[in-house]
XYZ file of C-alpha atoms in Angstrom:
542
model
C 0.118 0.065 -0.153
C 1.448 3.688 -0.907
C 2.187 6.111 1.296
C -0.390 8.395 -0.159
C -3.363 6.086 0.380
C -2.013 5.082 4.000
C -1.983 8.590 4.808
C -5.547 9.008 3.254
C -6.824 6.197 5.195
C -5.362 7.648 8.101
C -7.211 10.992 7.411
C -10.284 8.916 7.286
C -9.998 7.038 10.410
C -9.743 10.526 12.260
C -12.450 11.745 10.564
C -14.563 8.300 11.539
C -13.375 8.824 15.309
C -14.948 12.452 15.434
C -18.179 10.583 14.007
C -19.122 9.811 17.237
C -20.724 13.116 18.114
C -24.351 12.648 17.109
C -24.495 15.169 13.800
C -26.624 13.713 11.046
C -24.875 16.519 8.641
C -21.518 15.709 9.779
C -22.286 12.211 9.033
C -23.676 13.003 5.799
C -20.655 14.795 4.904
C -18.236 11.776 5.801
C -20.127 9.569 4.045
C -20.102 12.031 1.132
C -16.170 12.089 1.827
C -15.818 8.354 1.614
C -17.922 8.316 -1.811
C -15.478 10.903 -3.382
C -12.380 8.816 -2.080
C -13.881 5.587 -3.772
C -14.848 7.417 -6.989
C -11.231 8.937 -7.503
C -9.813 5.379 -6.931
C -8.006 6.308 -3.444
C -10.027 3.549 -1.907
C -10.178 -0.067 -2.646
C -13.924 -1.648 -2.494
C -12.929 -3.380 0.647
C -11.394 -0.490 2.112
C -14.464 1.736 1.238
C -16.824 -1.182 2.675
C -14.364 -1.036 6.072
C -14.503 2.718 6.813
C -18.377 3.091 5.612
C -19.247 0.076 8.226
C -17.325 1.801 11.032
C -19.072 5.036 10.217
C -22.326 3.827 10.276
C -21.717 1.755 13.061
C -20.531 5.175 15.309
C -22.927 7.490 13.639
C -26.233 5.594 13.679
C -26.263 2.938 16.148
C -29.957 2.910 16.357
C -29.622 1.166 12.713
C -28.798 -2.056 14.874
C -31.467 -1.642 17.332
C -34.765 -0.219 15.328
C -34.575 -0.112 11.620
C -37.883 1.562 11.455
C -36.368 4.353 13.897
C -33.532 4.396 12.213
C -35.240 5.202 8.694
C -37.383 7.989 10.415
C -34.404 9.889 12.223
C -32.269 9.698 9.239
C -33.318 11.521 5.686
C -34.389 9.456 3.243
C -31.138 10.277 0.703
C -28.859 8.924 3.283
C -30.416 5.682 3.487
C -30.424 5.139 -0.034
C -26.910 5.964 -0.200
C -26.269 3.453 2.497
C -28.121 0.861 0.907
C -26.297 1.301 -2.551
C -22.682 1.413 -1.313
C -23.375 -0.624 2.369
C -22.083 -4.590 2.536
C -25.913 -5.330 1.620
C -25.250 -4.120 -2.053
C -22.750 -6.977 -2.100
C -25.416 -9.551 -1.651
C -25.447 -9.822 2.159
C -26.956 -8.214 5.230
C -25.682 -5.615 7.185
C -23.270 -7.206 9.882
C -20.592 -5.755 12.236
C -17.259 -3.960 10.847
C -14.385 -6.740 10.461
C -11.988 -6.728 13.087
C -7.903 -6.590 13.083
C -7.865 -10.064 11.645
C -9.986 -9.272 8.854
C -7.770 -6.478 7.926
C -4.425 -8.597 8.257
C -6.141 -11.128 5.946
C -6.489 -8.605 2.989
C -3.012 -7.312 3.761
C -1.669 -10.953 3.585
C -3.555 -11.639 0.338
C -1.705 -8.616 -1.081
C 1.646 -9.955 -0.338
C 0.721 -13.034 -1.759
C -0.514 -11.702 -4.815
C 2.638 -9.149 -5.328
C 4.913 -12.335 -4.727
C 2.816 -14.475 -7.200
C 3.284 -11.607 -9.668
C 7.119 -11.602 -9.042
C 7.328 -15.170 -9.548
C 5.449 -14.785 -12.775
C 7.708 -12.527 -14.157
C 10.611 -14.766 -12.825
C 8.791 -17.643 -14.923
C 8.732 -15.256 -18.484
C 12.124 -14.438 -18.138
C 13.329 -17.961 -17.549
C 11.064 -18.777 -20.722
C 12.824 -16.298 -22.905
C 16.257 -16.871 -21.686
C 15.324 -20.867 -22.781
C 13.958 -19.576 -26.109
C 17.309 -17.688 -26.704
C 19.505 -20.235 -26.076
C 17.324 -23.210 -27.879
C 19.050 -25.394 -30.119
C 16.901 -27.559 -32.335
C 19.991 -29.378 -33.810
C 20.707 -30.835 -30.738
C 17.813 -32.494 -29.655
C 16.509 -36.186 -30.778
C 12.870 -36.789 -30.985
C 11.045 -39.758 -31.834
C 8.881 -39.774 -34.564
C 5.148 -41.316 -34.557
C 5.524 -45.232 -35.562
C 4.114 -46.147 -38.770
C 3.383 -50.041 -39.142
C 5.660 -51.215 -41.465
C 7.585 -48.038 -42.326
C 10.142 -48.714 -39.349
C 11.570 -46.546 -36.585
C 12.564 -42.916 -37.347
C 14.762 -40.855 -35.303
C 14.975 -37.055 -35.827
C 18.422 -35.780 -34.815
C 18.285 -32.135 -35.676
C 17.789 -31.869 -39.293
C 18.622 -35.808 -39.697
C 16.012 -38.563 -40.213
C 17.445 -41.818 -39.111
C 14.812 -44.511 -40.261
C 15.677 -48.320 -38.968
C 13.636 -50.875 -40.732
C 13.743 -54.735 -41.114
C 12.129 -58.222 -40.989
C 13.022 -61.618 -40.034
C 11.446 -65.004 -41.313
C 11.783 -68.814 -40.946
C 9.618 -71.471 -42.320
C 10.169 -75.389 -41.965
C 9.708 -76.656 -45.485
C 9.261 -79.970 -46.673
C 9.950 -81.226 -50.316
C 8.849 -84.267 -52.225
C 10.000 -84.821 -55.331
C 7.783 -86.562 -58.221
C 10.404 -88.257 -59.961
C 11.582 -87.768 -63.555
C 14.826 -87.321 -65.636
C 17.131 -83.947 -64.933
C 16.195 -81.102 -66.935
C 19.482 -78.709 -67.759
C 18.688 -75.100 -66.549
C 15.204 -76.382 -64.978
C 14.431 -75.310 -61.462
C 12.456 -78.477 -60.394
C 14.002 -80.883 -57.655
C 11.609 -83.800 -59.116
C 14.735 -85.989 -60.009
C 16.512 -85.832 -57.005
C 14.814 -88.915 -55.630
C 14.580 -87.927 -52.075
C 12.265 -85.953 -49.652
C 13.887 -83.079 -47.920
C 13.190 -81.431 -44.725
C 14.772 -77.942 -43.719
C 14.208 -74.740 -41.598
C 14.916 -72.066 -43.844
C 14.334 -68.543 -45.188
C 11.977 -67.990 -47.997
C 12.561 -65.848 -51.137
C 13.283 -62.837 -48.680
C 16.048 -63.324 -46.144
C 16.671 -61.357 -43.144
C 16.920 -57.823 -43.579
C 18.207 -54.796 -41.530
C 17.810 -51.337 -43.233
C 19.235 -47.991 -42.286
C 18.316 -45.060 -43.840
C 19.216 -41.498 -43.470
C 17.761 -38.395 -44.851
C 18.574 -34.447 -44.617
C 17.657 -31.306 -46.732
C 20.856 -29.026 -47.599
C 20.823 -26.107 -49.144
C 17.129 -26.782 -50.616
C 18.693 -30.643 -51.876
C 17.327 -33.485 -50.261
C 20.014 -35.984 -49.698
C 19.860 -39.718 -48.449
C 22.074 -42.733 -47.958
C 20.657 -46.400 -47.270
C 22.571 -49.517 -45.971
C 20.786 -52.599 -46.461
C 22.073 -55.919 -44.919
C 20.559 -58.920 -45.984
C 21.179 -62.068 -43.799
C 20.143 -65.601 -43.924
C 20.015 -68.101 -41.278
C 21.434 -71.323 -42.776
C 25.260 -72.128 -43.339
C 26.745 -70.285 -45.999
C 29.037 -72.083 -48.963
C 30.100 -69.105 -51.067
C 30.388 -70.175 -54.879
C 29.282 -68.805 -58.069
C 25.828 -66.685 -56.623
C 27.868 -65.658 -53.352
C 25.284 -65.921 -50.374
C 22.898 -66.962 -52.981
C 24.777 -70.202 -53.511
C 23.061 -73.509 -52.016
C 24.205 -73.707 -48.439
C 26.556 -75.955 -46.672
C 24.687 -78.284 -44.327
C 27.610 -79.325 -42.119
C 28.613 -78.789 -38.558
C 30.567 -75.436 -37.644
C 29.137 -73.317 -40.455
C 28.034 -69.751 -40.409
C 25.346 -67.662 -42.217
C 26.155 -65.520 -44.887
C 25.498 -61.824 -45.025
C 23.886 -60.535 -48.248
C 24.937 -56.634 -48.220
C 22.542 -55.867 -51.252
C 22.043 -51.871 -50.480
C 25.193 -49.293 -50.799
C 23.689 -45.822 -52.417
C 23.083 -42.483 -51.948
C 20.359 -39.961 -53.477
C 20.359 -36.604 -54.254
C 17.346 -34.169 -55.730
C 14.962 -31.938 -55.240
C 11.049 -31.779 -55.824
C 11.195 -30.296 -59.042
C 14.383 -31.940 -60.620
C 13.825 -35.357 -59.364
C 16.347 -37.587 -57.819
C 19.749 -38.741 -58.974
C 20.847 -42.295 -57.300
C 24.342 -43.416 -56.848
C 25.643 -46.926 -55.722
C 24.163 -50.544 -55.541
C 20.275 -51.132 -55.190
C 17.524 -53.076 -56.950
C 17.711 -52.937 -60.927
C 14.636 -51.469 -62.983
C 13.834 -54.306 -65.210
C 11.243 -56.836 -63.766
C 11.765 -55.099 -60.166
C 8.094 -54.614 -60.217
C 7.345 -58.138 -60.857
C 9.353 -59.573 -57.663
C 8.178 -56.657 -55.691
C 4.371 -57.446 -56.268
C 4.647 -61.302 -56.190
C 2.966 -62.852 -53.017
C 5.802 -65.399 -52.321
C 8.037 -62.688 -51.523
C 6.494 -63.368 -47.970
C 6.548 -67.213 -48.522
C 8.991 -69.789 -50.070
C 7.564 -70.677 -53.465
C 9.874 -72.900 -55.583
C 12.724 -74.085 -53.450
C 15.734 -74.306 -55.677
C 17.199 -76.616 -53.225
C 15.808 -77.650 -50.062
C 18.533 -80.024 -48.738
C 21.190 -77.308 -48.372
C 19.450 -74.091 -48.554
C 20.792 -70.935 -49.559
C 20.250 -67.385 -48.565
C 16.828 -67.687 -50.287
C 14.476 -69.636 -52.193
C 13.440 -69.062 -55.441
C 9.772 -68.120 -54.869
C 8.505 -67.161 -58.863
C 12.307 -66.807 -60.056
C 12.529 -68.804 -63.316
C 8.719 -69.531 -62.876
C 7.073 -66.125 -64.191
C 10.000 -63.862 -64.116
C 13.610 -63.191 -64.698
C 15.299 -62.177 -61.587
C 15.958 -58.519 -61.137
C 19.062 -58.482 -59.476
C 20.898 -55.597 -57.305
C 23.030 -53.770 -59.506
C 25.766 -51.158 -58.973
C 23.908 -48.270 -60.876
C 23.689 -44.297 -61.646
C 19.886 -43.666 -62.123
C 18.079 -40.946 -62.806
C 14.368 -40.661 -61.300
C 11.872 -38.050 -62.457
C 9.205 -36.200 -60.439
C 5.904 -37.553 -60.233
C 3.651 -36.017 -62.966
C -0.175 -37.058 -62.747
C 0.277 -40.187 -61.559
C 3.449 -40.943 -63.913
C 7.256 -41.518 -63.146
C 10.383 -42.304 -65.078
C 13.516 -43.827 -64.287
C 16.851 -44.251 -66.622
C 19.838 -45.512 -65.206
C 23.445 -46.688 -66.506
C 24.367 -49.906 -64.838
C 27.212 -52.465 -64.323
C 27.258 -55.113 -67.249
C 26.452 -58.801 -66.719
C 28.205 -61.563 -68.410
C 26.404 -64.187 -70.236
C 26.246 -67.244 -68.238
C 26.118 -70.944 -68.952
C 23.734 -71.646 -66.250
C 22.632 -75.010 -67.905
C 26.401 -76.422 -68.060
C 27.577 -78.702 -70.200
C 28.595 -76.227 -72.971
C 25.038 -75.720 -73.599
C 25.424 -71.732 -73.704
C 28.006 -69.427 -74.658
C 29.293 -66.600 -72.026
C 31.274 -63.633 -72.272
C 33.805 -61.644 -69.972
C 34.299 -58.265 -71.661
C 32.148 -55.206 -71.424
C 33.036 -51.864 -73.585
C 29.836 -50.465 -72.352
C 27.343 -50.328 -69.496
C 23.951 -52.139 -69.094
C 21.150 -49.786 -69.850
C 17.826 -49.993 -68.217
C 14.554 -47.671 -67.774
C 11.057 -48.119 -66.058
C 7.886 -46.166 -66.486
C 5.178 -46.330 -63.464
C 1.414 -45.126 -63.363
C -0.177 -44.874 -60.254
C -3.976 -43.832 -60.256
C -7.516 -45.042 -59.541
C -9.385 -46.521 -62.165
C -13.204 -47.309 -61.677
C -12.927 -47.884 -58.266
C -9.543 -49.632 -58.536
C -6.181 -48.429 -57.157
C -4.452 -49.138 -59.930
C -0.463 -49.224 -60.989
C 0.712 -49.857 -64.399
C 4.598 -50.337 -65.268
C 6.859 -51.181 -68.057
C 10.596 -51.643 -68.177
C 13.410 -52.722 -70.462
C 16.813 -53.507 -70.755
C 19.838 -53.456 -73.234
C 23.503 -54.236 -73.286
C 26.059 -55.404 -75.684
C 27.536 -58.564 -75.314
C 31.063 -59.008 -76.275
C 33.519 -61.626 -77.174
C 31.211 -64.573 -76.858
C 32.929 -67.783 -76.060
C 31.690 -71.353 -76.149
C 33.463 -74.994 -77.307
C 32.091 -74.013 -80.800
C 33.361 -70.648 -80.859
C 36.627 -70.703 -79.010
C 38.210 -68.296 -76.735
C 38.374 -65.418 -78.835
C 35.891 -65.551 -81.493
C 35.180 -61.608 -81.143
C 32.083 -62.266 -81.766
C 29.266 -60.138 -80.269
C 25.267 -59.473 -79.808
C 23.352 -57.159 -78.376
C 20.643 -58.061 -75.674
C 17.273 -56.508 -75.576
C 14.189 -57.012 -73.236
C 10.821 -55.413 -71.913
C 7.974 -56.195 -69.804
C 4.563 -54.742 -68.835
C 2.476 -55.357 -65.607
C -0.456 -54.329 -63.704
C -1.531 -54.557 -60.052
C -5.249 -53.803 -59.269
C -6.891 -53.254 -55.760
C -10.022 -52.740 -54.393
C -11.730 -53.669 -51.246
C -10.327 -57.217 -50.201
C -9.600 -57.963 -53.434
C -6.043 -58.023 -55.318
C -4.752 -58.967 -58.672
C -1.625 -58.462 -60.636
C -0.817 -59.467 -64.100
C 2.732 -59.729 -65.758
C 4.355 -60.559 -68.859
C 7.984 -60.405 -70.421
C 9.975 -60.748 -73.503
C 13.619 -60.961 -73.916
C 16.205 -61.731 -77.046
C 19.272 -63.004 -75.489
C 18.303 -62.188 -72.143
C 17.669 -66.046 -71.155
C 15.700 -67.339 -68.111
C 15.799 -67.547 -64.363
C 18.450 -64.956 -64.162
C 19.619 -61.913 -66.359
C 21.584 -63.634 -69.252
C 21.286 -67.256 -68.015
C 21.681 -69.617 -71.091
C 20.563 -66.385 -73.349
C 23.110 -67.411 -76.358
C 23.346 -70.608 -77.895
C 26.803 -71.896 -78.352
C 27.381 -70.836 -81.512
C 26.519 -67.095 -80.823
C 22.864 -66.553 -81.796
C 20.375 -65.223 -79.448
C 17.759 -67.228 -77.713
C 14.172 -65.675 -77.199
C 12.497 -66.129 -74.022
C 9.451 -65.180 -72.459
C 7.327 -65.716 -69.584
C 4.020 -64.544 -67.448
C 2.363 -64.953 -64.188
C -0.854 -64.143 -62.669
C -1.567 -63.752 -59.396
C -4.693 -63.203 -57.142
C -5.415 -62.261 -53.222
C -8.429 -62.046 -51.156
C -9.174 -61.172 -47.615
C -11.614 -63.362 -46.267
C -11.469 -62.041 -42.719
C -9.751 -58.410 -41.918
C -6.374 -60.231 -40.689
C -6.611 -63.574 -43.111
C -5.874 -63.510 -46.607
C -5.897 -66.261 -49.067
C -3.633 -65.899 -52.191
C -3.279 -68.303 -55.447
C -0.791 -67.901 -58.294
C 0.265 -69.414 -61.735
C 3.482 -68.841 -63.530
C 5.381 -69.960 -66.512
C 8.990 -69.006 -68.063
C 10.011 -70.354 -71.472
C 12.979 -70.595 -73.262
C 13.147 -70.964 -77.023
C 15.913 -72.493 -79.020
C 18.364 -70.233 -81.317
C 17.579 -70.436 -85.161
C 19.178 -73.760 -86.194
C 19.788 -75.178 -82.492
C 19.259 -78.718 -81.606
C 20.179 -79.096 -77.529
C 17.226 -81.413 -76.620
C 18.336 -81.431 -72.906
C 17.885 -77.843 -72.551
C 15.057 -76.250 -70.403
C 12.356 -75.027 -72.331
C 9.633 -74.462 -69.748
C 9.599 -73.903 -65.920
C 6.160 -73.453 -64.299
C 4.693 -73.361 -60.766
C 1.281 -72.983 -58.954
C 1.102 -71.942 -55.866
C -1.358 -71.459 -53.110
C -0.644 -69.677 -49.478
C -2.465 -68.213 -46.595
C -1.649 -65.341 -44.418
C -2.687 -64.549 -40.987
C -1.722 -61.219 -39.586
C -1.488 -61.865 -35.992
C -0.139 -58.006 -35.223
C 1.208 -55.644 -37.173
C 4.495 -56.932 -37.287
C 3.885 -60.420 -36.894
C 2.478 -62.678 -39.804
C 1.880 -66.620 -39.689
C 2.188 -68.520 -43.251
C 1.404 -71.590 -44.066
C 1.729 -72.559 -48.147
C 1.879 -75.444 -51.268
C 3.989 -75.048 -54.136
C 3.898 -77.411 -56.996
C 6.947 -77.027 -59.767
C 7.581 -78.398 -63.079
C 10.231 -78.004 -65.645
C 10.066 -79.404 -69.114
C 13.486 -79.939 -71.953
C 13.100 -79.363 -75.444
C 13.021 -83.306 -75.410
C 11.052 -85.844 -73.483
C 13.052 -84.950 -70.000
C 10.074 -83.718 -67.082
C 10.378 -83.175 -63.870
C 8.298 -82.165 -60.799
C 7.930 -81.598 -57.187
C 5.597 -80.730 -54.464
C 6.475 -78.389 -51.452
C 4.770 -77.726 -48.390
C 6.112 -74.623 -45.875
C 4.823 -73.330 -42.877
C 6.421 -70.332 -40.627
C 6.362 -66.882 -39.892
C 7.252 -63.664 -40.854
C 8.241 -60.353 -38.589
C 8.551 -56.833 -40.092
C 9.341 -53.662 -38.338
């Protein structure tokens, strides 16, 4: 309370003390004085009420004994003023004036209010200091989790994403017999049943992604590690070669992805490093056996992966060193084109049935166009891709080791995926000249240096019969034709398979899988073999 206000209160108390003299006019003057002080803001409401109550108590004691007598002895305008400004105006009856305890409580409340105001000011000062020293780059946050998208940490301006998957299946393979087919994928001629606990078409996976924006450029780096669970036996296909079912073995590590990206929304993106290729990539990424086993390839000595539909519906896209440009999306369309490390023609059938190469003066060229949209209520994706590579210095028992002969390989494909409600369907077709079958450039050129034509397709349908239960069926074929003038009856002519599977999503992470697959291989002669595979297991993704 200020000194000015204290002096006014002191003066007012002195005037009130003199009011014990029963003079109505003076009482009226003192009341008007209080009114003036209240109007000027020199008195608070509580102070005004206290002083007025004191004045009324001493100046009009008859008010507490006889309301009617007081009303007759005092002018009506005084009574009205008391009724207006007295405690009864606050919603209560006129009571005795507050004692010293009440006044002390008012003073304590004022001190508490002043202390609270000071504390609030200190808090505001602390907040301003925290804002001044705030450095967002020194804070690590966890972004909201999205099922299937991994765990993302934001460390300042850098997003760190960790995702992965693990799978394991008990697989029983039963051959139906037959004669071996050179380049075939069936195990029917092996003569023995086999059991294993193995990976499916996918191995395990642990993928680290780093993304940031610097000077308006989106930058990224990806490291993808894909370990298997069976013993590794490195050979021509490294971790993808048949395994070693012998004690003291160790699993293989397939480091498929090591690449960086740079780009903008307007310009597009450039990818440099090792990643999945463009040609036939959508064929395998939309294959339901990606989450199961499909054709086993070898089940007695499992490799890092099974075959799935590789060689029985499409040619394996592979993971290649590359420099690829990816355009921005425009009305659902997107295009990609890249130069990639060239691959050799490979004699997969063995026995001198195919020519090989080891020389490359130019890179492999691949490209792809995709369209994503909605057509008649179906979520739709179309794609088409191509591959071109010049093969030099073809060699074979017919051509010799320095034939200087070369050829250009071409291949293309087209596919569509449709989804609506619980239904999902996929249809795919490819054609190649010198492409071969199963893997890129496997048995693509005859011993005399001529290109073999190849083609294949698969169709697939999936339906969710319950929100968490999905059934899938698919059929696929890969054909390899002989070159003009060629006659190799033992060479594979056709690989095909039928697959039926059931998937139950226990949680967003955990899926249980049961599957049956029937695989057949036919040669250009009467040789034929087939097998049956039953698999059951689970996959966990995060």
